[in-house]
PDB file of C-alpha atoms in Angstrom:
ATOM      1  CA  UNK A   1      -0.026   0.101   0.245  1.00  0.00           C
ATOM      2  CA  UNK A   2       1.236   3.445  -0.993  1.00  0.00           C
ATOM      3  CA  UNK A   3       0.370   6.668  -0.186  1.00  0.00           C
ATOM      4  CA  UNK A   4       0.875   9.352  -2.390  1.00  0.00           C
ATOM      5  CA  UNK A   5       0.215  13.365  -2.024  1.00  0.00           C
ATOM      6  CA  UNK A   6      -2.513  15.279  -3.945  1.00  0.00           C
ATOM      7  CA  UNK A   7      -0.319  17.362  -5.713  1.00  0.00           C
ATOM      8  CA  UNK A   8       2.068  14.008  -7.051  1.00  0.00           C
ATOM      9  CA  UNK A   9       2.854  14.016 -10.680  1.00  0.00           C
ATOM     10  CA  UNK A  10       0.399  12.179 -12.822  1.00  0.00           C
ATOM     11  CA  UNK A  11       3.608   9.951 -14.175  1.00  0.00           C
ATOM     12  CA  UNK A  12       4.706   8.794 -10.920  1.00  0.00           C
ATOM     13  CA  UNK A  13       7.050   6.201 -12.568  1.00  0.00           C
ATOM     14  CA  UNK A  14       9.229   8.991 -13.915  1.00  0.00           C
ATOM     15  CA  UNK A  15       9.297  10.774 -10.375  1.00  0.00           C
ATOM     16  CA  UNK A  16       9.842   7.725  -8.239  1.00  0.00           C
ATOM     17  CA  UNK A  17      12.866   5.070  -9.367  1.00  0.00           C
ATOM     18  CA  UNK A  18      11.298   1.402  -9.611  1.00  0.00           C
ATOM     19  CA  UNK A  19       7.790   2.208  -9.148  1.00  0.00           C
ATOM     20  CA  UNK A  20       6.263  -0.824  -9.960  1.00  0.00           C
ATOM     21  CA  UNK A  21       4.504  -1.051 -13.623  1.00  0.00           C
ATOM     22  CA  UNK A  22       1.701  -2.713 -12.282  1.00  0.00           C
ATOM     23  CA  UNK A  23       0.685  -0.209  -9.966  1.00  0.00           C
ATOM     24  CA  UNK A  24      -1.398   2.874 -11.171  1.00  0.00           C
ATOM     25  CA  UNK A  25      -2.706   5.794  -9.218  1.00  0.00           C
ATOM     26  CA  UNK A  26      -6.401   5.772  -8.283  1.00  0.00           C
ATOM     27  CA  UNK A  27      -7.834   8.850  -6.889  1.00  0.00           C
ATOM     28  CA  UNK A  28      -9.928   7.903  -3.151  1.00  0.00           C
ATOM     29  CA  UNK A  29     -11.768  10.856  -1.650  1.00  0.00           C
ATOM     30  CA  UNK A  30     -14.379  10.577   1.201  1.00  0.00           C
ATOM     31  CA  UNK A  31     -17.130  12.851   0.944  1.00  0.00           C
ATOM     32  CA  UNK A  32     -18.817  13.980   4.252  1.00  0.00           C
ATOM     33  CA  UNK A  33     -20.680  10.703   4.513  1.00  0.00           C
ATOM     34  CA  UNK A  34     -17.651   8.435   4.776  1.00  0.00           C
ATOM     35  CA  UNK A  35     -17.767   6.705   7.787  1.00  0.00           C
ATOM     36  CA  UNK A  36     -14.036   6.317   7.975  1.00  0.00           C
ATOM     37  CA  UNK A  37     -14.086  10.287   8.727  1.00  0.00           C
ATOM     38  CA  UNK A  38     -14.747   9.617  11.875  1.00  0.00           C
ATOM     39  CA  UNK A  39     -11.276   7.959  12.198  1.00  0.00           C
ATOM     40  CA  UNK A  40      -9.875  11.277  11.770  1.00  0.00           C
ATOM     41  CA  UNK A  41      -8.150  13.453  14.628  1.00  0.00           C
ATOM     42  CA  UNK A  42     -10.796  16.456  15.632  1.00  0.00           C
ATOM     43  CA  UNK A  43     -13.991  15.341  14.110  1.00  0.00           C
ATOM     44  CA  UNK A  44     -16.806  17.317  15.211  1.00  0.00           C
ATOM     45  CA  UNK A  45     -19.121  15.960  17.701  1.00  0.00           C
ATOM     46  CA  UNK A  46     -20.925  19.053  19.278  1.00  0.00           C
ATOM     47  CA  UNK A  47     -22.188  16.520  22.109  1.00  0.00           C
ATOM     48  CA  UNK A  48     -18.646  15.144  23.050  1.00  0.00           C
ATOM     49  CA  UNK A  49     -17.304  18.573  22.749  1.00  0.00           C
ATOM     50  CA  UNK A  50     -19.915  19.760  25.210  1.00  0.00           C
ATOM     51  CA  UNK A  51     -19.421  17.260  28.031  1.00  0.00           C
ATOM     52  CA  UNK A  52     -15.747  17.673  27.659  1.00  0.00           C
ATOM     53  CA  UNK A  53     -16.114  21.488  28.132  1.00  0.00           C
ATOM     54  CA  UNK A  54     -18.290  20.841  31.117  1.00  0.00           C
ATOM     55  CA  UNK A  55     -15.530  19.040  32.703  1.00  0.00           C
ATOM     56  CA  UNK A  56     -13.131  21.453  31.931  1.00  0.00           C
ATOM     57  CA  UNK A  57     -15.138  24.100  33.569  1.00  0.00           C
ATOM     58  CA  UNK A  58     -15.572  22.521  36.937  1.00  0.00           C
ATOM     59  CA  UNK A  59     -13.601  24.493  39.792  1.00  0.00           C
ATOM     60  CA  UNK A  60     -11.292  21.598  40.501  1.00  0.00           C
ATOM     61  CA  UNK A  61      -9.591  21.819  36.705  1.00  0.00           C
ATOM     62  CA  UNK A  62      -9.695  25.425  36.718  1.00  0.00           C
ATOM     63  CA  UNK A  63      -7.656  25.231  39.768  1.00  0.00           C
ATOM     64  CA  UNK A  64      -5.361  23.098  38.321  1.00  0.00           C
ATOM     65  CA  UNK A  65      -5.256  25.526  35.198  1.00  0.00           C
ATOM     66  CA  UNK A  66      -4.553  28.416  37.714  1.00  0.00           C
ATOM     67  CA  UNK A  67      -1.942  26.342  39.483  1.00  0.00           C
ATOM     68  CA  UNK A  68       0.141  26.238  35.788  1.00  0.00           C
ATOM     69  CA  UNK A  69      -0.761  30.374  35.346  1.00  0.00           C
ATOM     70  CA  UNK A  70       3.030  30.862  34.803  1.00  0.00           C
ATOM     71  CA  UNK A  71       2.810  28.864  31.619  1.00  0.00           C
ATOM     72  CA  UNK A  72       0.371  31.094  30.165  1.00  0.00           C
ATOM     73  CA  UNK A  73       2.338  33.953  31.284  1.00  0.00           C
ATOM     74  CA  UNK A  74       5.476  32.945  29.378  1.00  0.00           C
ATOM     75  CA  UNK A  75       3.560  31.911  26.349  1.00  0.00           C
ATOM     76  CA  UNK A  76       1.836  35.438  26.056  1.00  0.00           C
ATOM     77  CA  UNK A  77       5.134  37.241  26.913  1.00  0.00           C
ATOM     78  CA  UNK A  78       7.416  35.090  24.563  1.00  0.00           C
ATOM     79  CA  UNK A  79       5.104  32.779  22.263  1.00  0.00           C
ATOM     80  CA  UNK A  80       4.642  35.795  19.621  1.00  0.00           C
ATOM     81  CA  UNK A  81       0.874  35.545  19.735  1.00  0.00           C
ATOM     82  CA  UNK A  82       0.036  38.202  22.086  1.00  0.00           C
ATOM     83  CA  UNK A  83      -2.449  36.796  25.087  1.00  0.00           C
ATOM     84  CA  UNK A  84      -3.448  33.459  24.696  1.00  0.00           C
ATOM     85  CA  UNK A  85      -6.801  31.546  25.978  1.00  0.00           C
ATOM     86  CA  UNK A  86      -6.997  30.290  29.566  1.00  0.00           C
ATOM     87  CA  UNK A  87      -7.606  26.632  28.449  1.00  0.00           C
ATOM     88  CA  UNK A  88      -6.084  23.459  28.488  1.00  0.00           C
ATOM     89  CA  UNK A  89      -5.857  22.858  24.619  1.00  0.00           C
ATOM     90  CA  UNK A  90      -3.548  26.071  24.866  1.00  0.00           C
ATOM     91  CA  UNK A  91      -0.857  23.701  26.879  1.00  0.00           C
ATOM     92  CA  UNK A  92      -2.025  20.690  25.057  1.00  0.00           C
ATOM     93  CA  UNK A  93      -1.016  22.117  21.522  1.00  0.00           C
ATOM     94  CA  UNK A  94       1.884  23.848  22.827  1.00  0.00           C
ATOM     95  CA  UNK A  95       3.232  20.798  24.401  1.00  0.00           C
ATOM     96  CA  UNK A  96       2.467  18.848  21.127  1.00  0.00           C
ATOM     97  CA  UNK A  97       4.786  21.151  19.385  1.00  0.00           C
ATOM     98  CA  UNK A  98       7.471  21.109  21.476  1.00  0.00           C
ATOM     99  CA  UNK A  99       7.793  17.415  22.278  1.00  0.00           C
ATOM    100  CA  UNK A 100       7.981  16.957  18.501  1.00  0.00           C
ATOM    101  CA  UNK A 101      11.106  19.174  18.524  1.00  0.00           C
ATOM    102  CA  UNK A 102      12.431  18.169  21.489  1.00  0.00           C
ATOM    103  CA  UNK A 103      12.203  14.616  21.898  1.00  0.00           C
ATOM    104  CA  UNK A 104      11.966  13.457  18.005  1.00  0.00           C
ATOM    105  CA  UNK A 105      14.024  15.749  16.392  1.00  0.00           C
ATOM    106  CA  UNK A 106      16.413  16.611  19.377  1.00  0.00           C
ATOM    107  CA  UNK A 107      16.057  20.448  18.434  1.00  0.00           C
ATOM    108  CA  UNK A 108      17.244  23.087  20.604  1.00  0.00           C
ATOM    109  CA  UNK A 109      14.173  25.062  22.274  1.00  0.00           C
ATOM    110  CA  UNK A 110      14.325  28.740  22.757  1.00  0.00           C
ATOM    111  CA  UNK A 111      16.229  29.722  25.954  1.00  0.00           C
ATOM    112  CA  UNK A 112      12.876  30.621  28.102  1.00  0.00           C
ATOM    113  CA  UNK A 113      11.758  27.054  27.372  1.00  0.00           C
ATOM    114  CA  UNK A 114      14.097  25.967  30.267  1.00  0.00           C
ATOM    115  CA  UNK A 115      14.003  22.180  31.312  1.00  0.00           C
ATOM    116  CA  UNK A 116      12.079  23.059  34.504  1.00  0.00           C
ATOM    117  CA  UNK A 117       9.255  24.751  31.995  1.00  0.00           C
ATOM    118  CA  UNK A 118       9.115  22.281  29.643  1.00  0.00           C
ATOM    119  CA  UNK A 119       8.906  19.500  32.180  1.00  0.00           C
ATOM    120  CA  UNK A 120       5.960  21.440  34.167  1.00  0.00           C
ATOM    121  CA  UNK A 121       4.319  21.718  30.734  1.00  0.00           C
ATOM    122  CA  UNK A 122       4.602  17.733  29.959  1.00  0.00           C
ATOM    123  CA  UNK A 123       3.504  17.141  33.557  1.00  0.00           C
ATOM    124  CA  UNK A 124       0.242  19.696  33.184  1.00  0.00           C
ATOM    125  CA  UNK A 125      -0.398  17.851  29.702  1.00  0.00           C
ATOM    126  CA  UNK A 126      -0.395  14.294  31.368  1.00  0.00           C
ATOM    127  CA  UNK A 127      -2.202  15.556  34.261  1.00  0.00           C
ATOM    128  CA  UNK A 128      -5.358  16.950  31.873  1.00  0.00           C
ATOM    129  CA  UNK A 129      -5.359  15.067  28.751  1.00  0.00           C
ATOM    130  CA  UNK A 130      -7.215  11.894  29.892  1.00  0.00           C
ATOM    131  CA  UNK A 131      -9.592  13.792  32.367  1.00  0.00           C
ATOM    132  CA  UNK A 132     -10.584  16.390  29.295  1.00  0.00           C
ATOM    133  CA  UNK A 133     -11.918  12.898  27.185  1.00  0.00           C
ATOM    134  CA  UNK A 134     -13.859  11.343  29.655  1.00  0.00           C
ATOM    135  CA  UNK A 135     -11.108   9.552  32.483  1.00  0.00           C
ATOM    136  CA  UNK A 136     -11.870   9.871  35.924  1.00  0.00           C
ATOM    137  CA  UNK A 137     -10.304  12.565  37.651  1.00  0.00           C
ATOM    138  CA  UNK A 138     -10.404  16.349  39.647  1.00  0.00           C
ATOM    139  CA  UNK A 139     -12.892  14.877  42.149  1.00  0.00           C
ATOM    140  CA  UNK A 140     -15.100  13.378  38.612  1.00  0.00           C
ATOM    141  CA  UNK A 141     -15.764   9.899  37.780  1.00  0.00           C
ATOM    142  CA  UNK A 142     -15.458   8.530  34.378  1.00  0.00           C
ATOM    143  CA  UNK A 143     -18.154   9.855  32.002  1.00  0.00           C
ATOM    144  CA  UNK A 144     -19.090   6.707  29.806  1.00  0.00           C
ATOM    145  CA  UNK A 145     -21.026   9.026  27.349  1.00  0.00           C
ATOM    146  CA  UNK A 146     -18.208  10.960  26.743  1.00  0.00           C
ATOM    147  CA  UNK A 147     -16.111   8.090  26.137  1.00  0.00           C
ATOM    148  CA  UNK A 148     -18.331   6.149  24.146  1.00  0.00           C
ATOM    149  CA  UNK A 149     -18.404   9.266  22.092  1.00  0.00           C
ATOM    150  CA  UNK A 150     -14.798   9.549  21.368  1.00  0.00           C
ATOM    151  CA  UNK A 151     -13.939   5.706  20.951  1.00  0.00           C
ATOM    152  CA  UNK A 152     -17.236   3.827  20.117  1.00  0.00           C
ATOM    153  CA  UNK A 153     -17.296   4.333  16.561  1.00  0.00           C
ATOM    154  CA  UNK A 154     -14.504   2.866  16.130  1.00  0.00           C
ATOM    155  CA  UNK A 155     -15.542  -0.083  18.569  1.00  0.00           C
ATOM    156  CA  UNK A 156     -18.601  -0.579  16.861  1.00  0.00           C
ATOM    157  CA  UNK A 157     -16.736  -1.006  13.514  1.00  0.00           C
ATOM    158  CA  UNK A 158     -14.524  -3.374  15.033  1.00  0.00           C
ATOM    159  CA  UNK A 159     -17.196  -5.650  16.735  1.00  0.00           C
ATOM    160  CA  UNK A 160     -19.280  -5.399  13.443  1.00  0.00           C
ATOM    161  CA  UNK A 161     -16.240  -7.030  11.603  1.00  0.00           C
ATOM    162  CA  UNK A 162     -15.775 -10.060  14.277  1.00  0.00           C
ATOM    163  CA  UNK A 163     -19.282 -10.704  14.087  1.00  0.00           C
ATOM    164  CA  UNK A 164     -19.405 -10.999  10.297  1.00  0.00           C
ATOM    165  CA  UNK A 165     -16.833 -13.185  10.110  1.00  0.00           C
ATOM    166  CA  UNK A 166     -18.000 -15.521  13.284  1.00  0.00           C
ATOM    167  CA  UNK A 167     -21.133 -15.714  11.431  1.00  0.00           C
ATOM    168  CA  UNK A 168     -19.725 -16.270   7.718  1.00  0.00           C
ATOM    169  CA  UNK A 169     -21.711 -13.103   6.784  1.00  0.00           C
ATOM    170  CA  UNK A 170     -18.491 -11.336   5.507  1.00  0.00           C
ATOM    171  CA  UNK A 171     -15.795 -12.733   3.258  1.00  0.00           C
ATOM    172  CA  UNK A 172     -12.838 -10.304   4.452  1.00  0.00           C
ATOM    173  CA  UNK A 173     -10.692 -11.782   7.265  1.00  0.00           C
ATOM    174  CA  UNK A 174      -8.383  -8.971   7.244  1.00  0.00           C
ATOM    175  CA  UNK A 175      -8.911  -5.322   8.022  1.00  0.00           C
ATOM    176  CA  UNK A 176      -6.549  -2.233   8.676  1.00  0.00           C
ATOM    177  CA  UNK A 177      -7.459   1.585   9.968  1.00  0.00           C
ATOM    178  CA  UNK A 178      -5.048   4.074   9.979  1.00  0.00           C
ATOM    179  CA  UNK A 179      -5.847   6.642  12.425  1.00  0.00           C
ATOM    180  CA  UNK A 180      -4.474   9.073  15.101  1.00  0.00           C
ATOM    181  CA  UNK A 181      -2.851   8.831  18.627  1.00  0.00           C
ATOM    182  CA  UNK A 182      -6.218  10.720  19.823  1.00  0.00           C
ATOM    183  CA  UNK A 183      -8.238   7.739  17.765  1.00  0.00           C
ATOM    184  CA  UNK A 184      -6.322   4.726  19.541  1.00  0.00           C
ATOM    185  CA  UNK A 185      -6.400   6.446  22.747  1.00  0.00           C
ATOM    186  CA  UNK A 186     -10.450   6.681  22.714  1.00  0.00           C
ATOM    187  CA  UNK A 187     -10.488   3.033  21.133  1.00  0.00           C
ATOM    188  CA  UNK A 188      -8.146   1.659  23.739  1.00  0.00           C
ATOM    189  CA  UNK A 189     -10.437   3.782  26.761  1.00  0.00           C
ATOM    190  CA  UNK A 190     -13.502   2.226  25.145  1.00  0.00           C
ATOM    191  CA  UNK A 191     -12.102  -1.082  25.870  1.00  0.00           C
ATOM    192  CA  UNK A 192     -11.726  -0.157  29.178  1.00  0.00           C
ATOM    193  CA  UNK A 193      -7.509  -0.594  28.989  1.00  0.00           C
ATOM    194  CA  UNK A 194      -6.311   2.612  28.208  1.00  0.00           C
ATOM    195  CA  UNK A 195      -4.378   3.464  31.700  1.00  0.00           C
ATOM    196  CA  UNK A 196      -3.201  -0.197  31.921  1.00  0.00           C
ATOM    197  CA  UNK A 197      -1.896  -0.370  28.551  1.00  0.00           C
ATOM    198  CA  UNK A 198      -0.730   3.116  27.611  1.00  0.00           C
ATOM    199  CA  UNK A 199      -0.786   5.118  30.917  1.00  0.00           C
ATOM    200  CA  UNK A 200      -1.134   8.821  31.208  1.00  0.00           C
ATOM    201  CA  UNK A 201       0.615   9.615  27.889  1.00  0.00           C
ATOM    202  CA  UNK A 202      -0.534   9.316  24.594  1.00  0.00           C
ATOM    203  CA  UNK A 203       0.475   6.538  21.957  1.00  0.00           C
ATOM    204  CA  UNK A 204       3.809   6.794  20.129  1.00  0.00           C
ATOM    205  CA  UNK A 205       3.884   7.333  16.556  1.00  0.00           C
ATOM    206  CA  UNK A 206       3.480   4.143  14.721  1.00  0.00           C
ATOM    207  CA  UNK A 207       1.675   2.497  18.007  1.00  0.00           C
ATOM    208  CA  UNK A 208      -0.636  -0.485  16.868  1.00  0.00           C
ATOM    209  CA  UNK A 209      -3.654  -2.041  18.284  1.00  0.00           C
ATOM    210  CA  UNK A 210      -4.073  -5.560  16.862  1.00  0.00           C
ATOM    211  CA  UNK A 211      -6.876  -7.938  17.532  1.00  0.00           C
ATOM    212  CA  UNK A 212      -7.133 -11.786  16.054  1.00  0.00           C
ATOM    213  CA  UNK A 213      -9.957 -13.637  15.743  1.00  0.00           C
ATOM    214  CA  UNK A 214      -9.728 -17.341  16.699  1.00  0.00           C
ATOM    215  CA  UNK A 215     -11.695 -20.580  16.296  1.00  0.00           C
ATOM    216  CA  UNK A 216     -11.040 -23.380  18.801  1.00  0.00           C
ATOM    217  CA  UNK A 217     -13.390 -26.441  19.306  1.00  0.00           C
ATOM    218  CA  UNK A 218     -16.368 -24.140  17.271  1.00  0.00           C
ATOM    219  CA  UNK A 219     -16.070 -21.440  19.579  1.00  0.00           C
ATOM    220  CA  UNK A 220     -14.882 -18.067  18.683  1.00  0.00           C
ATOM    221  CA  UNK A 221     -12.306 -16.178  20.939  1.00  0.00           C
ATOM    222  CA  UNK A 222     -10.657 -12.712  20.627  1.00  0.00           C
ATOM    223  CA  UNK A 223      -6.589 -11.770  21.409  1.00  0.00           C
ATOM    224  CA  UNK A 224      -5.594  -8.476  21.279  1.00  0.00           C
ATOM    225  CA  UNK A 225      -2.054  -7.294  21.240  1.00  0.00           C
ATOM    226  CA  UNK A 226      -0.552  -3.697  21.525  1.00  0.00           C
ATOM    227  CA  UNK A 227       2.470  -2.527  19.517  1.00  0.00           C
ATOM    228  CA  UNK A 228       4.014   0.419  21.135  1.00  0.00           C
ATOM    229  CA  UNK A 229       5.950   1.512  18.063  1.00  0.00           C
ATOM    230  CA  UNK A 230       7.777   0.452  15.032  1.00  0.00           C
ATOM    231  CA  UNK A 231      10.733  -0.311  17.346  1.00  0.00           C
ATOM    232  CA  UNK A 232       8.911  -2.796  19.871  1.00  0.00           C
ATOM    233  CA  UNK A 233       7.259  -6.247  19.488  1.00  0.00           C
ATOM    234  CA  UNK A 234       3.825  -6.883  19.935  1.00  0.00           C
ATOM    235  CA  UNK A 235       2.781  -7.160  23.392  1.00  0.00           C
ATOM    236  CA  UNK A 236      -0.476  -9.279  24.614  1.00  0.00           C
ATOM    237  CA  UNK A 237      -3.331  -6.836  26.271  1.00  0.00           C
ATOM    238  CA  UNK A 238      -5.963  -9.832  26.179  1.00  0.00           C
ATOM    239  CA  UNK A 239      -8.167  -9.435  29.376  1.00  0.00           C
ATOM    240  CA  UNK A 240      -8.518 -11.188  31.571  1.00  0.00           C
ATOM    241  CA  UNK A 241      -4.643 -11.493  31.628  1.00  0.00           C
ATOM    242  CA  UNK A 242      -4.634 -15.212  32.876  1.00  0.00           C
ATOM    243  CA  UNK A 243      -5.276 -16.260  29.448  1.00  0.00           C
ATOM    244  CA  UNK A 244      -4.092 -15.666  25.779  1.00  0.00           C
ATOM    245  CA  UNK A 245      -8.065 -15.348  24.436  1.00  0.00           C
ATOM    246  CA  UNK A 246     -10.791 -14.206  25.765  1.00  0.00           C
ATOM    247  CA  UNK A 247     -14.642 -15.603  24.500  1.00  0.00           C
ATOM    248  CA  UNK A 248     -15.957 -13.403  21.650  1.00  0.00           C
ATOM    249  CA  UNK A 249     -19.408 -13.440  22.863  1.00  0.00           C
ATOM    250  CA  UNK A 250     -17.840 -12.295  26.524  1.00  0.00           C
ATOM    251  CA  UNK A 251     -15.971  -9.323  24.770  1.00  0.00           C
ATOM    252  CA  UNK A 252     -19.086  -8.326  22.803  1.00  0.00           C
ATOM    253  CA  UNK A 253     -21.106  -8.518  26.242  1.00  0.00           C
ATOM    254  CA  UNK A 254     -18.493  -6.378  27.723  1.00  0.00           C
ATOM    255  CA  UNK A 255     -17.567  -3.865  25.270  1.00  0.00           C
ATOM    256  CA  UNK A 256     -21.631  -3.219  24.324  1.00  0.00           C
ATOM    257  CA  UNK A 257     -21.884  -0.279  26.866  1.00  0.00           C
ATOM    258  CA  UNK A 258     -19.426   1.541  24.913  1.00  0.00           C
ATOM    259  CA  UNK A 259     -20.484   0.934  21.518  1.00  0.00           C
ATOM    260  CA  UNK A 260     -22.093   3.623  19.395  1.00  0.00           C
ATOM    261  CA  UNK A 261     -24.627   1.268  17.866  1.00  0.00           C
ATOM    262  CA  UNK A 262     -25.950  -2.162  18.854  1.00  0.00           C
ATOM    263  CA  UNK A 263     -26.382  -4.053  15.595  1.00  0.00           C
ATOM    264  CA  UNK A 264     -23.830  -4.602  13.193  1.00  0.00           C
TER     265      UNK A 264
END
């Protein structure tokens, strides 16, 4: 499978050495009704956005932001954009940018972003990132509806694929989805395994969730793996963890609560 930029030359064989002659470019565009758009980062969901905003407006979370006032002050003074919003999104987006520069590309950060400032920003991000998408914290329990809205669509797709194969209704035996770290986070949280599998942080680049469907003695089972990044081997994350396999029906029963649809 090869990805091509929209403005790539039509004659790709002249631009890419050794391009296979049997491969031809075909346009693939998804309209507003394309279900796979739900796997994109930042897909609009007014209800989920409203629930997240309500959590962020609680006194406990606002006190948390206020405790990090110096970060907002620094960004206002040195960031080049003037006064910034007093919101978690500002901290999250700022940290996402700095993290790539510092941890991925080993670039030198501006002198006003000291190690202490960077560490404080990272800790603030880790403290709030899961909470704003429904995880328990800041004196609030997990918001099951928000978790469902963020991760339930992909979970429904996943469940439907498993059902189709197990009932011989679908001939496709391999499905692959390319999405974002936010999508993986939401999906694993909907499975009830985010904290245990990934921890407070977000998935690494190229992180992958793998699910195998097995049939043993006429019964179907699922087996889950998580790959932290391309540099790591797959590790089993099937629950209960005293077995490599979980009965398919048990998985469907447990995950039904967070699936956006009840039918396949």
